Amino acid sequence: MNVAVILQQVPDTEAAVKPNPAVPGAILEEGVKFILNPYDEFAVEEALKIAEKDGGEVTGVCIGPDRSENAIRMAMAMGMERAILITEPAAVEADLVTQGGILAAALKTLSPKLVLSGREMIDSQNDAAAAVVAHKLGIPHVLAASKIEINGDKAVVVRDIEGGSLEIETALPAAISCQKGLNEPRYPTLIAIKRAKNKEIKKMTLAELGIAAAPSKSRVTALRQPQARAAGVKITGTPEEVTGKCLAWLSGTAKVI
Amino acid sequence: MPGVLVWIETSEGKIRKVTREAAGAGAKLAAALNAPLCAVLFNGKDLLPELATLGFAKVYTAEGPGFEKYSGEAYAEALAAAGGMFGADVFLTGATALGRDLSACLAAKLDAALAIDVTEIIYDAKPLKVVRPVYSGKLLADVELTGEKKVISLRPNVFPVAEKPSVSPEVVPLSALETAAIRAEVRKAIKAAEGVLDVTEATIVVSGGRGTGGASGFKVIEDLAGTLGGAVGASRVAVDEGWIEYAHQVGQTGKVVSPVLYIACGISGSTQHFAGMGTSKFIIAVNTDPDAPIMEKADFAIVGDLFKIVPVLKEELLKVVR
């Protein structure tokens, strides 16, 4: 079964990100390490496992600036064969629904039976891609899968919800976003990392994908640091002492009790 | 004419708190736009009296087997249809698991601007402006929604709940609705253990981390949470070590919580953990390390051994709470 994965490059989780004063909505990239979106690793791993079972190909699609190539190479080192990268600013800066349409157009050229993505992009904290892409492709979707079982033309997927989970049966093709717990992503070998350098990344333009430029439906006008939490109290003492002070604070300041 | 439409999300036959919050935000938005506030309710006619306190002019009801179980496709269809009936241009859901799913389906269907997990709405901004955390909550993004239609999901426990005098809304059945074949169908809902409150639902969360030292160490955390009527949370370390289930994990790779009170016990407070609880109203930290990052971020930091302090705190709280 051919499986396509939606990929995204994001700043490392440990990176100290600061707004770029010159470019609204952008961060200062100097000194920031970029990685493959951690949730995408679950998607790549699952795609490889499914493809390995009955001999299919794993491909990828990505919208992002040129540096995104490094994230794609990481997925390729894990075993992905080829990818499409769309670097045009009009695509990178597009709103979520427009981006979903662009990804769908790129995915169409790969005709996968299953589309996977990470549960969430950890930079923008957006988690809609799989659902929007599914709508654009006219196929069903399931978000935040913690288990995927392929069964012929169907898949049984378990997704987490508050206070439990749902077991969902979906027809294939479908788009599914992948949650932590789905699998243990493999570490690429040195040889695989070397081989990945020669795999094909095809850059495509919006014109080639048949997407007409449209004004963005949303725009980040500013990124800013959240207001620092007001300095708190730090206390020490016997359990009885600190408990007494804590209760006084809970009823007096926090008014929780 | 513009309008605001809210999805009434229910859980086990009850209206979820985040829906009341969405109704509150929706009322403010509707007032700023001088537009009506309406709602869509699926298979929940007995909830109509309760909805009267939330300030809706109209409640569109969708009944039938097609709506018994959640389906993003079918629910989005109904919301779009109801929105079309009175010209809604802003759609609100909670940023819950299913609210996020529905908002994505709806935005795609309506070719709308989509803003996920919003923590602030600038009600009178033109075009409408919202604020949402990005980069693990390290930054906030001001987002201008210029699309003609807008779909917004709201982070639970952030917006004040609707407080409206009881006015019965007009009930409009969405009877002519044709549901397309549901291709991704919920077959089974699997509940977590009985009586376990989900971290995202709770107004008080008591979390344990490395300092709990193991599964048995979570007993004191559970006791305190139980005393306060709160939920049990955990850091990534505690989950990765297998001391507690993933459903309890708070943080970047876990759940995002925004309770009134978050009590972090034996948690150092990494950036990733903070991403999941940084918008809590009050934070208490108990940690042996006075220099742990959480101790700088907490409103009330107690330097000490959680095993000595938490049980005493629980006993004293029992006297107050009861």
PDB file of C-alpha atoms in Angstrom, chain B residues 19-147:
ATOM      1  CA  THR B  19     -19.625  25.104  25.622  1.00  0.00           C
ATOM      2  CA  ARG B  20     -20.851  27.506  28.314  1.00  0.00           C
ATOM      3  CA  GLU B  21     -17.582  29.364  27.896  1.00  0.00           C
ATOM      4  CA  ALA B  22     -18.091  29.468  24.114  1.00  0.00           C
ATOM      5  CA  ALA B  23     -21.609  30.793  24.713  1.00  0.00           C
ATOM      6  CA  GLY B  24     -20.149  33.544  26.923  1.00  0.00           C
ATOM      7  CA  ALA B  25     -17.561  34.516  24.311  1.00  0.00           C
ATOM      8  CA  GLY B  26     -20.182  34.183  21.578  1.00  0.00           C
ATOM      9  CA  ALA B  27     -22.530  36.571  23.381  1.00  0.00           C
ATOM     10  CA  LYS B  28     -19.812  39.222  23.632  1.00  0.00           C
ATOM     11  CA  LEU B  29     -18.923  38.768  19.988  1.00  0.00           C
ATOM     12  CA  ALA B  30     -22.562  38.885  18.902  1.00  0.00           C
ATOM     13  CA  ALA B  31     -23.027  42.111  20.875  1.00  0.00           C
ATOM     14  CA  ALA B  32     -19.946  43.665  19.251  1.00  0.00           C
ATOM     15  CA  LEU B  33     -21.177  42.646  15.803  1.00  0.00           C
ATOM     16  CA  ASN B  34     -24.777  43.553  16.629  1.00  0.00           C
ATOM     17  CA  ALA B  35     -25.682  40.093  15.383  1.00  0.00           C
ATOM     18  CA  PRO B  36     -27.685  37.138  16.660  1.00  0.00           C
ATOM     19  CA  LEU B  37     -26.152  34.314  18.698  1.00  0.00           C
ATOM     20  CA  CYS B  38     -27.416  30.837  17.838  1.00  0.00           C
ATOM     21  CA  ALA B  39     -26.442  27.258  18.566  1.00  0.00           C
ATOM     22  CA  VAL B  40     -26.588  23.772  17.071  1.00  0.00           C
ATOM     23  CA  LEU B  41     -27.534  20.847  19.290  1.00  0.00           C
ATOM     24  CA  PHE B  42     -27.264  17.211  18.241  1.00  0.00           C
ATOM     25  CA  ASN B  43     -29.627  14.617  19.708  1.00  0.00           C
ATOM     26  CA  GLY B  44     -30.136  16.366  23.023  1.00  0.00           C
ATOM     27  CA  LYS B  45     -33.676  17.704  23.252  1.00  0.00           C
ATOM     28  CA  ASP B  46     -33.779  17.233  27.014  1.00  0.00           C
ATOM     29  CA  LEU B  47     -30.954  19.761  27.302  1.00  0.00           C
ATOM     30  CA  LEU B  48     -33.066  22.564  25.836  1.00  0.00           C
ATOM     31  CA  PRO B  49     -34.227  23.957  29.239  1.00  0.00           C
ATOM     32  CA  GLU B  50     -30.596  24.200  30.330  1.00  0.00           C
ATOM     33  CA  LEU B  51     -29.682  26.008  27.121  1.00  0.00           C
ATOM     34  CA  ALA B  52     -32.140  28.764  28.023  1.00  0.00           C
ATOM     35  CA  THR B  53     -29.575  30.189  30.446  1.00  0.00           C
ATOM     36  CA  LEU B  54     -26.892  30.573  27.791  1.00  0.00           C
ATOM     37  CA  GLY B  55     -28.358  33.455  25.827  1.00  0.00           C
ATOM     38  CA  PHE B  56     -29.079  31.906  22.424  1.00  0.00           C
ATOM     39  CA  ALA B  57     -31.709  33.475  20.167  1.00  0.00           C
ATOM     40  CA  LYS B  58     -32.189  30.206  18.285  1.00  0.00           C
ATOM     41  CA  VAL B  59     -31.134  26.640  18.825  1.00  0.00           C
ATOM     42  CA  TYR B  60     -30.992  24.477  15.699  1.00  0.00           C
ATOM     43  CA  THR B  61     -31.562  20.842  16.572  1.00  0.00           C
ATOM     44  CA  ALA B  62     -30.402  17.891  14.527  1.00  0.00           C
ATOM     45  CA  GLU B  63     -31.909  14.572  15.489  1.00  0.00           C
ATOM     46  CA  GLY B  64     -31.658  11.108  14.072  1.00  0.00           C
ATOM     47  CA  PRO B  65     -29.435   8.088  13.832  1.00  0.00           C
ATOM     48  CA  GLY B  66     -26.951   9.971  11.633  1.00  0.00           C
ATOM     49  CA  PHE B  67     -26.120  12.258  14.564  1.00  0.00           C
ATOM     50  CA  GLU B  68     -26.120   9.805  17.439  1.00  0.00           C
ATOM     51  CA  LYS B  69     -22.389   9.352  17.303  1.00  0.00           C
ATOM     52  CA  TYR B  70     -19.893  12.056  16.507  1.00  0.00           C
ATOM     53  CA  SER B  71     -18.960  12.378  12.852  1.00  0.00           C
ATOM     54  CA  GLY B  72     -16.914  15.352  11.713  1.00  0.00           C
ATOM     55  CA  GLU B  73     -18.383  15.142   8.240  1.00  0.00           C
ATOM     56  CA  ALA B  74     -22.049  14.941   9.322  1.00  0.00           C
ATOM     57  CA  TYR B  75     -21.728  17.482  12.130  1.00  0.00           C
ATOM     58  CA  ALA B  76     -19.940  19.999   9.898  1.00  0.00           C
ATOM     59  CA  GLU B  77     -22.701  19.555   7.335  1.00  0.00           C
ATOM     60  CA  ALA B  78     -25.329  20.419   9.950  1.00  0.00           C
ATOM     61  CA  LEU B  79     -23.433  23.424  11.298  1.00  0.00           C
ATOM     62  CA  ALA B  80     -22.916  24.761   7.797  1.00  0.00           C
ATOM     63  CA  ALA B  81     -26.633  24.303   7.068  1.00  0.00           C
ATOM     64  CA  ALA B  82     -27.705  26.035  10.290  1.00  0.00           C
ATOM     65  CA  GLY B  83     -25.203  28.828   9.703  1.00  0.00           C
ATOM     66  CA  GLY B  84     -26.567  29.306   6.210  1.00  0.00           C
ATOM     67  CA  MET B  85     -30.097  29.701   7.570  1.00  0.00           C
ATOM     68  CA  PHE B  86     -29.315  32.896   9.463  1.00  0.00           C
ATOM     69  CA  GLY B  87     -26.115  34.001   7.778  1.00  0.00           C
ATOM     70  CA  ALA B  88     -23.640  33.024  10.486  1.00  0.00           C
ATOM     71  CA  ASP B  89     -20.116  34.123   9.735  1.00  0.00           C
ATOM     72  CA  VAL B  90     -18.419  33.176  13.012  1.00  0.00           C
ATOM     73  CA  PHE B  91     -18.515  29.584  14.294  1.00  0.00           C
ATOM     74  CA  LEU B  92     -17.334  28.696  17.798  1.00  0.00           C
ATOM     75  CA  THR B  93     -16.395  25.341  19.321  1.00  0.00           C
ATOM     76  CA  GLY B  94     -14.356  24.313  22.324  1.00  0.00           C
ATOM     77  CA  ALA B  95     -10.765  23.306  21.538  1.00  0.00           C
ATOM     78  CA  THR B  96     -11.553  19.804  22.786  1.00  0.00           C
ATOM     79  CA  ALA B  97     -10.551  16.654  20.896  1.00  0.00           C
ATOM     80  CA  LEU B  98     -13.796  16.630  18.939  1.00  0.00           C
ATOM     81  CA  GLY B  99     -14.154  20.424  18.838  1.00  0.00           C
ATOM     82  CA  ARG B 100     -10.801  20.630  17.102  1.00  0.00           C
ATOM     83  CA  ASP B 101     -11.903  17.932  14.661  1.00  0.00           C
ATOM     84  CA  LEU B 102     -15.219  19.632  13.918  1.00  0.00           C
ATOM     85  CA  SER B 103     -13.711  23.102  13.527  1.00  0.00           C
ATOM     86  CA  ALA B 104     -11.213  21.756  10.978  1.00  0.00           C
ATOM     87  CA  CYS B 105     -13.967  20.000   8.981  1.00  0.00           C
ATOM     88  CA  LEU B 106     -16.164  23.070   9.088  1.00  0.00           C
ATOM     89  CA  ALA B 107     -13.406  25.490   8.064  1.00  0.00           C
ATOM     90  CA  ALA B 108     -12.491  23.269   5.110  1.00  0.00           C
ATOM     91  CA  LYS B 109     -16.138  23.001   4.098  1.00  0.00           C
ATOM     92  CA  LEU B 110     -16.809  26.741   4.352  1.00  0.00           C
ATOM     93  CA  ASP B 111     -13.396  27.785   3.012  1.00  0.00           C
ATOM     94  CA  ALA B 112     -13.083  29.768   6.231  1.00  0.00           C
ATOM     95  CA  ALA B 113     -10.330  31.285   8.322  1.00  0.00           C
ATOM     96  CA  LEU B 114      -9.505  28.806  11.089  1.00  0.00           C
ATOM     97  CA  ALA B 115      -8.081  29.723  14.496  1.00  0.00           C
ATOM     98  CA  ILE B 116      -7.348  26.794  16.819  1.00  0.00           C
ATOM     99  CA  ASP B 117      -7.055  26.818  20.632  1.00  0.00           C
ATOM    100  CA  VAL B 118      -7.702  30.540  20.984  1.00  0.00           C
ATOM    101  CA  THR B 119      -7.123  32.111  24.414  1.00  0.00           C
ATOM    102  CA  GLU B 120      -8.344  35.660  23.722  1.00  0.00           C
ATOM    103  CA  ILE B 121     -10.756  37.343  21.319  1.00  0.00           C
ATOM    104  CA  ILE B 122     -10.498  41.048  20.536  1.00  0.00           C
ATOM    105  CA  TYR B 123     -14.243  41.382  20.195  1.00  0.00           C
ATOM    106  CA  ASP B 124     -14.462  44.820  18.605  1.00  0.00           C
ATOM    107  CA  ALA B 125     -11.480  44.507  16.229  1.00  0.00           C
ATOM    108  CA  LYS B 126     -12.212  44.866  12.540  1.00  0.00           C
ATOM    109  CA  PRO B 127     -11.231  42.512  11.022  1.00  0.00           C
ATOM    110  CA  LEU B 128     -11.738  40.189  13.957  1.00  0.00           C
ATOM    111  CA  LYS B 129      -8.572  39.473  15.919  1.00  0.00           C
ATOM    112  CA  VAL B 130      -7.747  36.538  18.170  1.00  0.00           C
ATOM    113  CA  VAL B 131      -4.764  35.498  20.269  1.00  0.00           C
ATOM    114  CA  ARG B 132      -3.424  31.958  20.438  1.00  0.00           C
ATOM    115  CA  PRO B 133      -0.359  30.359  22.012  1.00  0.00           C
ATOM    116  CA  VAL B 134       2.309  29.094  19.605  1.00  0.00           C
ATOM    117  CA  TYR B 135       5.785  27.547  19.928  1.00  0.00           C
ATOM    118  CA  SER B 136       4.771  25.514  22.985  1.00  0.00           C
ATOM    119  CA  GLY B 137       3.302  28.600  24.580  1.00  0.00           C
ATOM    120  CA  LYS B 138       6.667  30.363  24.453  1.00  0.00           C
ATOM    121  CA  LEU B 139       5.036  32.999  22.248  1.00  0.00           C
ATOM    122  CA  LEU B 140       1.570  34.378  21.606  1.00  0.00           C
ATOM    123  CA  ALA B 141       0.340  35.057  18.085  1.00  0.00           C
ATOM    124  CA  ASP B 142      -2.030  37.895  17.264  1.00  0.00           C
ATOM    125  CA  VAL B 143      -4.055  36.578  14.367  1.00  0.00           C
ATOM    126  CA  GLU B 144      -6.207  38.688  12.091  1.00  0.00           C
ATOM    127  CA  LEU B 145      -9.105  36.716  10.610  1.00  0.00           C
ATOM    128  CA  THR B 146      -9.806  38.333   7.272  1.00  0.00           C
ATOM    129  CA  GLY B 147     -11.774  35.484   5.702  1.00  0.00           C
TER     130      GLY B 147
END
